[in-house]
Amino acid sequence: MLQTQMLVDEAIEALQSQIDDTAIIACSGGIDSSVAAVLAHRAVGSLLHCVYVDTGFMRKGETEDVVAMFADMGIELKVVDASERFFRNLEGVTEPEAKRHVIGEQFIRVFEEEQAVCGAKYLVQGTIAPDWIESGGGNRDVIKSHHNVGGLPEDVNLTIVEPLREFYKDEVRQIARELKLESSERQPFPGPGLAVRVLGDLTPERVEACREACHIVETHLQAAAAAGKCDLPWQYFAALLPVRSVGVHGDARVHGETVVVRAVSSLDGMSARYSPIPHEVLTEISTEISNTLKGQVNRVVYDITNKPPGTIEWE
Ligand code: XMP
């Protein structure tokens, strides 16, 4: 604890020496950006402008939850609804790396517009060690471009400040607990959000289907863990695959897409083991997804891949 407090104090001091003018930060409500925001807010107070960008790829109820969390912490948060522009720029983009680059670029463009409003010179980001390690640094191969690293356009006109750059997820969680952050126990959620859980075309309808499926997985697993049926996995969600298979609805044979249920245990996201969800819980999840997304999804599958060789997300 004492050691974590020292890390917090050092991070605040470092931020004070780096930021001498208005700074802006994208707050997704996730643990990384929330920790970065609280540290920066403690370091420079009202010089920091916190912005929540609704990309259209957020989880169910997420925007309302994040707004309430920041209000509780006494930190002002501006909500920007940029969903229309994200969907427009991602139209027809299906290649995973291309998606990440478009998302990274749109984030920065939204930020430049906000910068023009508040006159920010600095951009604080919640980048953590695995983000840049997996994005390829030095002699490392690119595993994937995390949206807040590889997607950054070269002409960005803000000085980037990354207070969590050297930390791994478990360390950031320790700091979040020390800061008494509500998001300290939340499961990780990727910066590009549901965009990397909807494989293929990012249409509003497909994203909505993934949002519902993720919500169903989350609700059932949290209830199962609370009832002592299984441990709550480190991360658990659904992804929508553009794989169409045949199903039956009444007398008709119809084609629908596939939802994959993913749940893993991990320490820091660098490696992971798939979580053994009890069959009874899987059955409930499958039934509710099939009923809710009738006509759109007709197959639910369960991912039993560890990392490596797989990754946690599907893109
Ligand atoms: P993978 O899928 O690489 O994910 O095994 C490891 C952890 O990182 C999260 N993740 C991301 N986080 N931007 C982020 O901020 C991203 O582009 C991104 N991609 C994956 C993932 O949810 C898991 O917790």
CSV table of C-alpha atoms in Angstrom, one decimal, residues 6 9 25 33 53 125 130 146 190 199 279 287 295:
chain,number,residue,atom,x,y,z
A,6,MET,CA,4.6,6.3,-3.5
A,9,ASP,CA,2.8,10.6,-5.6
A,25,ILE,CA,-8.0,13.6,-21.7
A,33,SER,CA,-8.2,6.3,-18.6
A,53,VAL,CA,-16.4,10.4,-26.6
A,125,GLN,CA,-3.6,9.1,-22.5
A,130,PRO,CA,1.0,-4.0,-23.1
A,146,HIS,CA,-3.9,-0.6,-29.9
A,190,PRO,CA,-10.8,-2.2,-25.2
A,199,LEU,CA,-16.0,-8.7,-37.0
A,279,HIS,CA,-22.8,-25.7,-18.8
A,287,THR,CA,-31.1,-19.3,-24.9
A,295,GLY,CA,-33.7,-13.7,-37.0
